Amino acid sequence: MASAASACLLQKSVVPKFSCSPTVSASATHLTNASFFNTVTLSDQPSHAQRPCFRLYAKKRNEWLDPFDFGDDPDMEYGSIFSDGKQDEDPRPPDNPDNPYGFLKFPMGYSVEIASLALKIRGVEVDVIASPRGKQTYELNKNVRWADAYDPDIDFPDPAEYTDMIGILKNRYYDMILSTKLAGIGHASFLFMSTARDRVSYVYPNVNSAGAGLFLSQTFTPDSLNLSDGGYHMYHQMTDWLGRPARGVPREPLPPLKVSISRKLKDYVMEKYTKAGAEKGKYIVIHGIQSDSKASMQSNGDTDSLLPIQTWAEIASTIRGLRPVFVIPHEKVREDVEEIIGEEASIVFISTPGQLAALINDSVGVIATNTAAVQLSVAREKPCIALFSSQEKGKLFVPDAEVKKCKIISSKTGALADIDIETIKAAVQIFEMPLALV
C-alpha cells in the first residue's frame, strides 16, 4: 500500500536580494515547505515599522553544471517579494487570540497573498494506491481524495499497468509519496519514477534492501518481514517521522482512529440488517466466523483469529435481551450458520469494511476475534469483547483496551480454539440493557 500527499503549491520561488536597514540574515525557504512553519510565533509589529529583508547567500558555483552561470548581478535590486516599492502598512492579518495554533500568523517578509496558500497546505490532500480489496477500506476516510486500485505486491506486474500507474503519479505532481510496502531496488525505483519531491518507504530488514536507499529520501527498517507483527503500532517509525517537530511547529501526536460513514452506506446496511430481523440499537455484532474467504478481515499479523460456528453458537446462547447478528464473509457460510443456529438466526452478508462499520455503528456492541471489527468498534466508541489467542497479542493489537471500552479475553493455551467459554459468558453481561427504575 502506498499513500501520497499533495497540495496546491507554488513552484519553488527565488528569494531576491535587496538592500535595506536593518538587515536580517536568513537562509532561503521555499514555499513548498510552508506547512512546517505556519505556526511561528511573531511579535506584533507596528504598521509604520520598516519591513526586514532577506539576503540570499548563494552556494558555491559549480562550473560543470552551468558554465555560463556567473552568479547574481550585484547591481540588480528588487522591491519586496510580491510587489515593487515600499508597503505603507503591515499586510499581515491580525492574530487570532482564540486560535491555539496561531493559524493567522505569518513569517515576517511575507505578505497577505499567501493566506490562501497556507490554508490549503494545512488541509493536505491524500491519495491512496492499494490493492482492489484494500481500496474498499478508504471509503471510510474523509481525508482521502482518490483511491486507485493497483497491487504493488505483484512481483511481475503487467508492463502496461506498470507504466500507466507511473504516468498517473507523475501527472498529479505529488509533494510526498509514502509506501508501507517493504522496498527493494525495484519498488524504490518505482517510487523514484513518480518524481515526487519526497519518497519515503520501508525497506527490507535484510540484504534485499541493497540499493533501495539510493532512490528514496527517507527509509525505515522494520523489525520483521511482516509489518503486521507490530500490531496496532505497526507503522510507529513512519508516524513518528511524520509527526516530528520542524521550524517551531510542535510535535504532532497521532490522533485516535476515526472513520466516516456516508448516509448512503448507512441506509444500505440498515436495509440489510432489518431484512435479517434486527432493529437499530437492539443487536450485537458477531464477527470472526471461520471461513476461507478473503473478506473475513482477519489481521495479517495474527493467523489464529477465527472461530468455528459451533463456538459462536455457545457464545450467542448466553445473550439476553439483545439479538445476535452473525456476519458472514461469503454466502456459502449461510447454510452452515442456519444449520447450527437455526433458520431464524439473523445473518448479514458483509464483505467491505465500510459496510461493517455501518453495521457496528447501529449496534449495541461487538463480540469479535482479532479482525477489523475490533478496531472499527473502537473507532465508533462501541463496547467490544475481543477474543485473542494470547494475552500478549491482545495488548499488542488493542493497547489501552480499558480506556477504549474493550474487554480482552485470551486463551490460556495459546490457541484460540481453547478459549474459555465461561469467561466469555460472564463478559457478555456488559451488553445487557439495564432495568428501568421507577
PDB file of N, CA and C in Angstrom, residues 83-140:
ATOM      1  N   SER A  83       5.562  42.650  -4.455  1.00  0.00           N
ATOM      2  CA  SER A  83       5.248  43.903  -5.141  1.00  0.00           C
ATOM      3  C   SER A  83       6.453  44.820  -5.086  1.00  0.00           C
ATOM      4  N   ASP A  84       6.485  45.735  -6.031  1.00  0.00           N
ATOM      5  CA  ASP A  84       7.578  46.702  -6.059  1.00  0.00           C
ATOM      6  C   ASP A  84       7.228  47.909  -5.198  1.00  0.00           C
ATOM      7  N   GLY A  85       8.235  48.520  -4.668  1.00  0.00           N
ATOM      8  CA  GLY A  85       8.004  49.704  -3.864  1.00  0.00           C
ATOM      9  C   GLY A  85       7.757  49.388  -2.404  1.00  0.00           C
ATOM     10  N   LYS A  86       7.697  50.410  -1.602  1.00  0.00           N
ATOM     11  CA  LYS A  86       7.507  50.271  -0.169  1.00  0.00           C
ATOM     12  C   LYS A  86       6.032  50.087   0.173  1.00  0.00           C
ATOM     13  N   GLN A  87       5.766  49.185   1.100  1.00  0.00           N
ATOM     14  CA  GLN A  87       4.402  48.975   1.578  1.00  0.00           C
ATOM     15  C   GLN A  87       4.181  49.859   2.797  1.00  0.00           C
ATOM     16  N   ASP A  88       3.134  50.666   2.750  1.00  0.00           N
ATOM     17  CA  ASP A  88       2.887  51.635   3.808  1.00  0.00           C
ATOM     18  C   ASP A  88       2.355  51.000   5.077  1.00  0.00           C
ATOM     19  N   GLU A  89       1.664  49.866   4.985  1.00  0.00           N
ATOM     20  CA  GLU A  89       1.088  49.261   6.173  1.00  0.00           C
ATOM     21  C   GLU A  89       1.399  47.766   6.203  1.00  0.00           C
ATOM     22  N   ASP A  90       1.268  47.212   7.370  1.00  0.00           N
ATOM     23  CA  ASP A  90       1.572  45.800   7.551  1.00  0.00           C
ATOM     24  C   ASP A  90       0.511  44.959   6.847  1.00  0.00           C
ATOM     25  N   PRO A  91       0.887  44.174   5.839  1.00  0.00           N
ATOM     26  CA  PRO A  91      -0.122  43.412   5.112  1.00  0.00           C
ATOM     27  C   PRO A  91      -0.578  42.159   5.828  1.00  0.00           C
ATOM     28  N   ARG A  92       0.062  41.827   6.939  1.00  0.00           N
ATOM     29  CA  ARG A  92      -0.328  40.603   7.618  1.00  0.00           C
ATOM     30  C   ARG A  92      -1.671  40.765   8.313  1.00  0.00           C
ATOM     31  N   PRO A  93      -2.504  39.750   8.322  1.00  0.00           N
ATOM     32  CA  PRO A  93      -3.787  39.832   9.034  1.00  0.00           C
ATOM     33  C   PRO A  93      -3.557  39.823  10.538  1.00  0.00           C
ATOM     34  N   PRO A  94      -4.526  40.289  11.307  1.00  0.00           N
ATOM     35  CA  PRO A  94      -4.358  40.293  12.761  1.00  0.00           C
ATOM     36  C   PRO A  94      -4.333  38.884  13.326  1.00  0.00           C
ATOM     37  N   ASP A  95      -3.669  38.726  14.461  1.00  0.00           N
ATOM     38  CA  ASP A  95      -3.611  37.428  15.111  1.00  0.00           C
ATOM     39  C   ASP A  95      -4.965  37.073  15.708  1.00  0.00           C
ATOM     40  N   ASN A  96      -5.218  35.771  15.745  1.00  0.00           N
ATOM     41  CA  ASN A  96      -6.456  35.272  16.335  1.00  0.00           C
ATOM     42  C   ASN A  96      -6.161  34.783  17.744  1.00  0.00           C
ATOM     43  N   PRO A  97      -6.540  35.507  18.786  1.00  0.00           N
ATOM     44  CA  PRO A  97      -6.191  35.074  20.151  1.00  0.00           C
ATOM     45  C   PRO A  97      -6.922  33.811  20.577  1.00  0.00           C
ATOM     46  N   ASP A  98      -8.030  33.464  19.911  1.00  0.00           N
ATOM     47  CA  ASP A  98      -8.791  32.273  20.276  1.00  0.00           C
ATOM     48  C   ASP A  98      -8.263  31.014  19.599  1.00  0.00           C
ATOM     49  N   ASN A  99      -7.311  31.147  18.724  1.00  0.00           N
ATOM     50  CA  ASN A  99      -6.779  30.003  17.999  1.00  0.00           C
ATOM     51  C   ASN A  99      -5.474  29.564  18.646  1.00  0.00           C
ATOM     52  N   PRO A 100      -5.422  28.361  19.258  1.00  0.00           N
ATOM     53  CA  PRO A 100      -4.188  27.947  19.944  1.00  0.00           C
ATOM     54  C   PRO A 100      -3.048  27.644  18.980  1.00  0.00           C
ATOM     55  N   TYR A 101      -3.337  27.469  17.695  1.00  0.00           N
ATOM     56  CA  TYR A 101      -2.298  27.116  16.747  1.00  0.00           C
ATOM     57  C   TYR A 101      -1.750  28.326  15.998  1.00  0.00           C
ATOM     58  N   GLY A 102      -2.367  29.485  16.170  1.00  0.00           N
ATOM     59  CA  GLY A 102      -1.868  30.670  15.513  1.00  0.00           C
ATOM     60  C   GLY A 102      -1.914  30.587  14.007  1.00  0.00           C
ATOM     61  N   PHE A 103      -3.064  30.178  13.449  1.00  0.00           N
ATOM     62  CA  PHE A 103      -3.167  29.991  12.010  1.00  0.00           C
ATOM     63  C   PHE A 103      -3.087  31.304  11.240  1.00  0.00           C
ATOM     64  N   LEU A 104      -3.271  32.425  11.916  1.00  0.00           N
ATOM     65  CA  LEU A 104      -3.238  33.697  11.220  1.00  0.00           C
ATOM     66  C   LEU A 104      -1.931  34.435  11.439  1.00  0.00           C
ATOM     67  N   LYS A 105      -0.896  33.720  11.785  1.00  0.00           N
ATOM     68  CA  LYS A 105       0.409  34.327  11.969  1.00  0.00           C
ATOM     69  C   LYS A 105       1.303  33.911  10.809  1.00  0.00           C
ATOM     70  N   PHE A 106       1.983  34.879  10.218  1.00  0.00           N
ATOM     71  CA  PHE A 106       2.827  34.614   9.074  1.00  0.00           C
ATOM     72  C   PHE A 106       4.233  35.112   9.354  1.00  0.00           C
ATOM     73  N   PRO A 107       5.233  34.476   8.776  1.00  0.00           N
ATOM     74  CA  PRO A 107       6.614  34.946   8.984  1.00  0.00           C
ATOM     75  C   PRO A 107       6.810  36.349   8.429  1.00  0.00           C
ATOM     76  N   MET A 108       7.695  37.086   9.062  1.00  0.00           N
ATOM     77  CA  MET A 108       7.998  38.435   8.575  1.00  0.00           C
ATOM     78  C   MET A 108       8.627  38.356   7.193  1.00  0.00           C
ATOM     79  N   GLY A 109       8.235  39.264   6.323  1.00  0.00           N
ATOM     80  CA  GLY A 109       8.733  39.268   4.969  1.00  0.00           C
ATOM     81  C   GLY A 109       7.785  38.646   3.974  1.00  0.00           C
ATOM     82  N   TYR A 110       6.661  38.097   4.442  1.00  0.00           N
ATOM     83  CA  TYR A 110       5.666  37.502   3.565  1.00  0.00           C
ATOM     84  C   TYR A 110       4.357  38.254   3.728  1.00  0.00           C
ATOM     85  N   SER A 111       3.748  38.620   2.637  1.00  0.00           N
ATOM     86  CA  SER A 111       2.536  39.430   2.686  1.00  0.00           C
ATOM     87  C   SER A 111       1.294  38.554   2.657  1.00  0.00           C
ATOM     88  N   VAL A 112       0.151  39.196   2.680  1.00  0.00           N
ATOM     89  CA  VAL A 112      -1.108  38.500   2.877  1.00  0.00           C
ATOM     90  C   VAL A 112      -1.496  37.635   1.685  1.00  0.00           C
ATOM     91  N   GLU A 113      -0.815  37.790   0.539  1.00  0.00           N
ATOM     92  CA  GLU A 113      -1.191  36.997  -0.623  1.00  0.00           C
ATOM     93  C   GLU A 113      -1.043  35.504  -0.399  1.00  0.00           C
ATOM     94  N   ILE A 114      -0.235  35.074   0.563  1.00  0.00           N
ATOM     95  CA  ILE A 114      -0.045  33.647   0.788  1.00  0.00           C
ATOM     96  C   ILE A 114      -1.046  33.091   1.788  1.00  0.00           C
ATOM     97  N   ALA A 115      -2.037  33.873   2.201  1.00  0.00           N
ATOM     98  CA  ALA A 115      -3.005  33.378   3.176  1.00  0.00           C
ATOM     99  C   ALA A 115      -3.752  32.172   2.642  1.00  0.00           C
ATOM    100  N   SER A 116      -4.253  32.238   1.417  1.00  0.00           N
ATOM    101  CA  SER A 116      -4.980  31.114   0.852  1.00  0.00           C
ATOM    102  C   SER A 116      -4.072  29.913   0.659  1.00  0.00           C
ATOM    103  N   LEU A 117      -2.799  30.154   0.342  1.00  0.00           N
ATOM    104  CA  LEU A 117      -1.858  29.064   0.181  1.00  0.00           C
ATOM    105  C   LEU A 117      -1.624  28.331   1.493  1.00  0.00           C
ATOM    106  N   ALA A 118      -1.437  29.089   2.566  1.00  0.00           N
ATOM    107  CA  ALA A 118      -1.190  28.449   3.856  1.00  0.00           C
ATOM    108  C   ALA A 118      -2.385  27.640   4.325  1.00  0.00           C
ATOM    109  N   LEU A 119      -3.584  28.155   4.091  1.00  0.00           N
ATOM    110  CA  LEU A 119      -4.768  27.405   4.487  1.00  0.00           C
ATOM    111  C   LEU A 119      -4.891  26.119   3.677  1.00  0.00           C
ATOM    112  N   LYS A 120      -4.447  26.160   2.426  1.00  0.00           N
ATOM    113  CA  LYS A 120      -4.509  24.966   1.589  1.00  0.00           C
ATOM    114  C   LYS A 120      -3.513  23.925   2.045  1.00  0.00           C
ATOM    115  N   ILE A 121      -2.345  24.378   2.487  1.00  0.00           N
ATOM    116  CA  ILE A 121      -1.320  23.444   2.914  1.00  0.00           C
ATOM    117  C   ILE A 121      -1.764  22.680   4.145  1.00  0.00           C
ATOM    118  N   ARG A 122      -2.487  23.341   5.043  1.00  0.00           N
ATOM    119  CA  ARG A 122      -2.914  22.660   6.268  1.00  0.00           C
ATOM    120  C   ARG A 122      -3.929  21.564   5.977  1.00  0.00           C
ATOM    121  N   GLY A 123      -4.737  21.717   4.950  1.00  0.00           N
ATOM    122  CA  GLY A 123      -5.664  20.677   4.565  1.00  0.00           C
ATOM    123  C   GLY A 123      -5.049  19.833   3.463  1.00  0.00           C
ATOM    124  N   VAL A 124      -4.073  18.994   3.815  1.00  0.00           N
ATOM    125  CA  VAL A 124      -3.346  18.220   2.815  1.00  0.00           C
ATOM    126  C   VAL A 124      -4.271  17.200   2.175  1.00  0.00           C
ATOM    127  N   GLU A 125      -4.200  17.113   0.854  1.00  0.00           N
ATOM    128  CA  GLU A 125      -4.982  16.136   0.128  1.00  0.00           C
ATOM    129  C   GLU A 125      -4.194  14.842   0.011  1.00  0.00           C
ATOM    130  N   VAL A 126      -4.860  13.738   0.290  1.00  0.00           N
ATOM    131  CA  VAL A 126      -4.209  12.436   0.325  1.00  0.00           C
ATOM    132  C   VAL A 126      -4.845  11.527  -0.713  1.00  0.00           C
ATOM    133  N   ASP A 127      -4.013  10.922  -1.536  1.00  0.00           N
ATOM    134  CA  ASP A 127      -4.435   9.906  -2.485  1.00  0.00           C
ATOM    135  C   ASP A 127      -3.827   8.572  -2.064  1.00  0.00           C
ATOM    136  N   VAL A 128      -4.512   7.493  -2.370  1.00  0.00           N
ATOM    137  CA  VAL A 128      -4.096   6.167  -1.915  1.00  0.00           C
ATOM    138  C   VAL A 128      -3.998   5.227  -3.103  1.00  0.00           C
ATOM    139  N   ILE A 129      -2.948   4.447  -3.122  1.00  0.00           N
ATOM    140  CA  ILE A 129      -2.785   3.376  -4.098  1.00  0.00           C
ATOM    141  C   ILE A 129      -2.765   2.068  -3.328  1.00  0.00           C
ATOM    142  N   ALA A 130      -3.695   1.187  -3.619  1.00  0.00           N
ATOM    143  CA  ALA A 130      -3.821  -0.057  -2.864  1.00  0.00           C
ATOM    144  C   ALA A 130      -4.370  -1.137  -3.772  1.00  0.00           C
ATOM    145  N   SER A 131      -4.396  -2.347  -3.262  1.00  0.00           N
ATOM    146  CA  SER A 131      -4.985  -3.455  -3.994  1.00  0.00           C
ATOM    147  C   SER A 131      -6.491  -3.246  -4.117  1.00  0.00           C
ATOM    148  N   PRO A 132      -7.153  -3.958  -5.023  1.00  0.00           N
ATOM    149  CA  PRO A 132      -8.607  -3.775  -5.167  1.00  0.00           C
ATOM    150  C   PRO A 132      -9.369  -3.969  -3.862  1.00  0.00           C
ATOM    151  N   ARG A 133      -8.959  -4.925  -3.024  1.00  0.00           N
ATOM    152  CA  ARG A 133      -9.639  -5.117  -1.742  1.00  0.00           C
ATOM    153  C   ARG A 133      -9.240  -4.038  -0.745  1.00  0.00           C
ATOM    154  N   GLY A 134      -7.984  -3.628  -0.790  1.00  0.00           N
ATOM    155  CA  GLY A 134      -7.553  -2.571   0.117  1.00  0.00           C
ATOM    156  C   GLY A 134      -8.177  -1.236  -0.190  1.00  0.00           C
ATOM    157  N   LYS A 135      -8.554  -1.016  -1.448  1.00  0.00           N
ATOM    158  CA  LYS A 135      -9.191   0.237  -1.839  1.00  0.00           C
ATOM    159  C   LYS A 135     -10.515   0.443  -1.118  1.00  0.00           C
ATOM    160  N   GLN A 136     -11.215  -0.655  -0.790  1.00  0.00           N
ATOM    161  CA  GLN A 136     -12.510  -0.543  -0.131  1.00  0.00           C
ATOM    162  C   GLN A 136     -12.400   0.074   1.256  1.00  0.00           C
ATOM    163  N   THR A 137     -11.230  -0.037   1.871  1.00  0.00           N
ATOM    164  CA  THR A 137     -11.056   0.489   3.219  1.00  0.00           C
ATOM    165  C   THR A 137     -11.151   2.006   3.248  1.00  0.00           C
ATOM    166  N   TYR A 138     -10.740   2.654   2.187  1.00  0.00           N
ATOM    167  CA  TYR A 138     -10.598   4.104   2.212  1.00  0.00           C
ATOM    168  C   TYR A 138     -11.887   4.836   1.911  1.00  0.00           C
ATOM    169  N   GLU A 139     -12.988   4.110   1.761  1.00  0.00           N
ATOM    170  CA  GLU A 139     -14.270   4.791   1.701  1.00  0.00           C
ATOM    171  C   GLU A 139     -14.675   5.312   3.075  1.00  0.00           C
ATOM    172  N   LEU A 140     -13.941   4.878   4.114  1.00  0.00           N
ATOM    173  CA  LEU A 140     -14.215   5.324   5.477  1.00  0.00           C
ATOM    174  C   LEU A 140     -13.421   6.560   5.860  1.00  0.00           C
TER     175      LEU A 140
END
